[in-house]
One Martini backbone bead per residue (centre of mass of N, CA, C, O) as a GRO file, in nm:
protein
  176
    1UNK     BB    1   1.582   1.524  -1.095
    2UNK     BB    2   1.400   1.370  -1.277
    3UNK     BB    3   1.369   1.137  -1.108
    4UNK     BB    4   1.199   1.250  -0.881
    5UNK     BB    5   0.986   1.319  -1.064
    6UNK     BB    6   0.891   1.062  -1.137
    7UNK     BB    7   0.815   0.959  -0.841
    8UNK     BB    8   0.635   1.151  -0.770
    9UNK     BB    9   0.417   1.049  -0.988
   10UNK     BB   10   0.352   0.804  -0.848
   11UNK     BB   11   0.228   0.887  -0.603
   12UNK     BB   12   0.040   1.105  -0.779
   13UNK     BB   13  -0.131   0.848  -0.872
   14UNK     BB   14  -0.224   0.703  -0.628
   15UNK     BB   15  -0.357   0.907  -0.507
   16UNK     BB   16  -0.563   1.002  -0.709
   17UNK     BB   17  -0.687   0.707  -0.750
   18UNK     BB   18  -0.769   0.725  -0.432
   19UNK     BB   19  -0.972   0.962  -0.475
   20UNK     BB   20  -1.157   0.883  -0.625
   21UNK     BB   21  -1.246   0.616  -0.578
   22UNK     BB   22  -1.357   0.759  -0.288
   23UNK     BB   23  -1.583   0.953  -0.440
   24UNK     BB   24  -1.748   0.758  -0.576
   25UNK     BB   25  -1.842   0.602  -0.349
   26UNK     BB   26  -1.941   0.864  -0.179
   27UNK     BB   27  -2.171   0.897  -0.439
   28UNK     BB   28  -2.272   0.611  -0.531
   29UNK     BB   29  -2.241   0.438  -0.222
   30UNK     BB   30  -2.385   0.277   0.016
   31UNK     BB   31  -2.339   0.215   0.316
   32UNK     BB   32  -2.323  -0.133   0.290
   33UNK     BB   33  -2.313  -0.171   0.001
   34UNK     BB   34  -2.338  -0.449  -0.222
   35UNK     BB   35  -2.123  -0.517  -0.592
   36UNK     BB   36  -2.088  -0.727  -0.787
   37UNK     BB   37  -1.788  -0.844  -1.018
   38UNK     BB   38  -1.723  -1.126  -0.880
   39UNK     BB   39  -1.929  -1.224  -0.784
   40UNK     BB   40  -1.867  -1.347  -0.421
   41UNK     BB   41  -1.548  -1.260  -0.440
   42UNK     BB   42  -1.584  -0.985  -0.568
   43UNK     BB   43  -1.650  -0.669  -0.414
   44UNK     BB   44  -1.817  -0.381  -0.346
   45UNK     BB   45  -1.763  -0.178  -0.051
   46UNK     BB   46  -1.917  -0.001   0.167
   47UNK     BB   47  -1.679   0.158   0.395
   48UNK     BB   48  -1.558   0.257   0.743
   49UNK     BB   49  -1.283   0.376   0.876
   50UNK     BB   50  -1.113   0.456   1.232
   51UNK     BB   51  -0.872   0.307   1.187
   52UNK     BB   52  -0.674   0.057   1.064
   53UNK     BB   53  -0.602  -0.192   0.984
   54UNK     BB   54  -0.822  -0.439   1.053
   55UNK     BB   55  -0.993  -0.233   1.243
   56UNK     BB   56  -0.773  -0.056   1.466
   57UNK     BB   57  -0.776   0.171   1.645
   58UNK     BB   58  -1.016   0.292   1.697
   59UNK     BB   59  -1.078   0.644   1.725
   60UNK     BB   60  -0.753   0.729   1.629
   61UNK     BB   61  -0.672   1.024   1.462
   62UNK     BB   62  -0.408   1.171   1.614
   63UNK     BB   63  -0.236   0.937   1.614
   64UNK     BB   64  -0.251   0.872   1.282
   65UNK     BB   65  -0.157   1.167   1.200
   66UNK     BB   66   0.126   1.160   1.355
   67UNK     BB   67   0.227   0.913   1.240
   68UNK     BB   68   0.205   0.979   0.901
   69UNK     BB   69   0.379   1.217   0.901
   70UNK     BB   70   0.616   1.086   1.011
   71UNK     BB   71   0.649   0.854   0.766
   72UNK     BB   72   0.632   1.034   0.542
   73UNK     BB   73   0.914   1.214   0.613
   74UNK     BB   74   1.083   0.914   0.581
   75UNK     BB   75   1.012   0.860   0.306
   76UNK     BB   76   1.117   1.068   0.162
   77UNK     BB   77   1.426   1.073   0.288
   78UNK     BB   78   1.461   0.772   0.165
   79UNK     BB   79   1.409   0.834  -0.071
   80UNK     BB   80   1.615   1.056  -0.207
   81UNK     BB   81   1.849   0.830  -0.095
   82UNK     BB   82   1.751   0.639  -0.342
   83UNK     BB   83   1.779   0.787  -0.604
   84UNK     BB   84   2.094   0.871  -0.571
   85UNK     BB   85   2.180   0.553  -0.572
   86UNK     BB   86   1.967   0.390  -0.786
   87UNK     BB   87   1.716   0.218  -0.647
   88UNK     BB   88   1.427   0.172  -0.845
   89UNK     BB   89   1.282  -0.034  -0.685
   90UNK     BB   90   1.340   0.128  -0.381
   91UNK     BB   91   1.173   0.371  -0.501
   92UNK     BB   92   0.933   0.304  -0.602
   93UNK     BB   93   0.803   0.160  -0.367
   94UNK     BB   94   0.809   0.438  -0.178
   95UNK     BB   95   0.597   0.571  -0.398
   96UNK     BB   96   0.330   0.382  -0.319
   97UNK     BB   97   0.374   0.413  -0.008
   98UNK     BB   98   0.319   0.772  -0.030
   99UNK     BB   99   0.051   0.734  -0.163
  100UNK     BB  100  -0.088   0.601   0.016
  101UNK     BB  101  -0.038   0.738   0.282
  102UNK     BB  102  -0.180   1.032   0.175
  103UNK     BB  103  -0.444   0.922   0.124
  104UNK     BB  104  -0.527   0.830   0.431
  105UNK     BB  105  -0.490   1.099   0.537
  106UNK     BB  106  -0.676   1.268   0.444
  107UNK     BB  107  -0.916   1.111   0.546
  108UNK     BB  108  -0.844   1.133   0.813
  109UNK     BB  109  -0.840   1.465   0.856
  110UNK     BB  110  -1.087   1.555   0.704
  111UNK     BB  111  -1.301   1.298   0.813
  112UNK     BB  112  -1.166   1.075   1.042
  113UNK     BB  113  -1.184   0.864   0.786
  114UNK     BB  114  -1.174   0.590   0.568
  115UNK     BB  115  -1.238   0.477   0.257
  116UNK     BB  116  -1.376   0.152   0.197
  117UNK     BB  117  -1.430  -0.131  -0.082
  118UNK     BB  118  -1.264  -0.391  -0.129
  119UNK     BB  119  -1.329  -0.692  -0.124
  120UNK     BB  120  -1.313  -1.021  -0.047
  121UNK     BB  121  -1.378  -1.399  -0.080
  122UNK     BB  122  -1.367  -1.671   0.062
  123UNK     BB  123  -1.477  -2.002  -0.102
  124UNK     BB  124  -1.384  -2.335  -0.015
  125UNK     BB  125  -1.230  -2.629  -0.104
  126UNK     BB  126  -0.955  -2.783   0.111
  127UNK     BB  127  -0.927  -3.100   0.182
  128UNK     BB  128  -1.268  -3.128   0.276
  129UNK     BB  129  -1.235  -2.824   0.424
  130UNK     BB  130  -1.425  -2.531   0.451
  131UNK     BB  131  -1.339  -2.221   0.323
  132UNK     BB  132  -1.411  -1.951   0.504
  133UNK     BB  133  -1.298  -1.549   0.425
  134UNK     BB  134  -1.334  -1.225   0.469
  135UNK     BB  135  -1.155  -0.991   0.388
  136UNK     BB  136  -1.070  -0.699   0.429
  137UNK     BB  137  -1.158  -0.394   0.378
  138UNK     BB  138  -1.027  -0.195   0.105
  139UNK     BB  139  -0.805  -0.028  -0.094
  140UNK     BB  140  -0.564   0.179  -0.291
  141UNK     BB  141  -0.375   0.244  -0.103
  142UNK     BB  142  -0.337  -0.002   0.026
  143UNK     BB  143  -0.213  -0.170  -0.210
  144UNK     BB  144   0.029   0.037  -0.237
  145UNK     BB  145   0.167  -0.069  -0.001
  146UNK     BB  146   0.163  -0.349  -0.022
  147UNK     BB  147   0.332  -0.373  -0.288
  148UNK     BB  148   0.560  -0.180  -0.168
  149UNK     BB  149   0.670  -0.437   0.037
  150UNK     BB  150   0.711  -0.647  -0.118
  151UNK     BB  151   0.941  -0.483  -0.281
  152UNK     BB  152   1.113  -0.459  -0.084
  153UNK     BB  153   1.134  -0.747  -0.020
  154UNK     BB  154   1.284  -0.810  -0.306
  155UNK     BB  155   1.519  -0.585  -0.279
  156UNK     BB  156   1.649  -0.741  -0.008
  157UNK     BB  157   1.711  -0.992  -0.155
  158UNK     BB  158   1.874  -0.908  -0.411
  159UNK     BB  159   2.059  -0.721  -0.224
  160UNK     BB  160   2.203  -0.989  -0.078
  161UNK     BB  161   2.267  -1.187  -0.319
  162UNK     BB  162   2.475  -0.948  -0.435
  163UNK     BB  163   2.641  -0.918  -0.210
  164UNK     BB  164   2.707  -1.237  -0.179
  165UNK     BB  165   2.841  -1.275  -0.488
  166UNK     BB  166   3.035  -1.062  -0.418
  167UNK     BB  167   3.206  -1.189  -0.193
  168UNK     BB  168   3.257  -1.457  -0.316
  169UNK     BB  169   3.412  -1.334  -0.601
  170UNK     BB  170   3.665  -1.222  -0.361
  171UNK     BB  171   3.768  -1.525  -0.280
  172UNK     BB  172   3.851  -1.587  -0.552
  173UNK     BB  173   4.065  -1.652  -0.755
  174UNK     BB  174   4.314  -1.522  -0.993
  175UNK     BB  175   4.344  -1.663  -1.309
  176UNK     BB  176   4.490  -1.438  -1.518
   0.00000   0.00000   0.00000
């Protein structure tokens, strides 16, 4: 039980960290201002997003409402099996994807919109090649989504080789 709440607790430091940050935004920066922080490679940009990821399905908020009930409901009930299997980096994961996506549910319920402020561009010579590309503005809840995928993506390889190891050493004789 103990465990739930620690798991809970990263969700809601997600959650918490990814609202406040959108409201010192919608306080305190003009939509379309931009103001950097390094340079023009990262900048703070107030911008309104009304759809999905690299917006996306522009102003379909109640299918995104539905749709993230339908897997907020879905990452609940995984990670509550997994906290009880002791899987703790697919634990962890998953509580970061459910305050991510939590963080943009509120928005997208409350205000029909998303507040995204993160810029990043990329500018640079590649072997003589030029390369621009001004990566899509997202946020915090954003963030803690990609985090979450990219480690359930470790937790998948890890326990895969460990599969794999425990396979192996089953086939080996017992010399003792």
């Amino acid at each position: 039980m103990k465990k739930t709440y620690l798991y809970a607790l990263y969700a809601v430091i997600v959650l918490v960290l990814d609202q406040i940050s959108k409201w010192i935004i919608v306080k305190e920066i003009p939509i379309g201002e931009e103001r950097p922080v390094i340079g023009d490679f990262f900048m703070i940009t107030s911008h309104r997003n009304k759809g999905a990821a690299f917006g996306i399905l522009q102003n379909q908020r109640w299918f995104f409402i539905v749709i993230t009930i339908l897997i907020v409901a879905g990452i609940i009930w995984y990670l509550t099996r997994t906290i009880r299997e002791g899987k703790a980096l697919l634990s962890f994961a998953l509580s970061l994807l459910l305050g991510g996506a939590i963080g943009n549910f509120v928005n997208r319920a409350l205000f029909g919109e998303v507040v995204d402020f993160l810029q990043v561009t990329f500018d640079f010579t590649l072997f003589g090649k030029a390369i621009y590309y001004v990566y899509p503005i997202f946020n915090i809840a954003d963030s803690a989504i990609v985090v979450g995928v990219i480690l359930i993506f470790i937790d998948s390889i890890l326990a895969a080789r460990k599969e794999k190891k425990g396979a192996s050493n089953e086939h080996k004789p017992d010399l003792t």
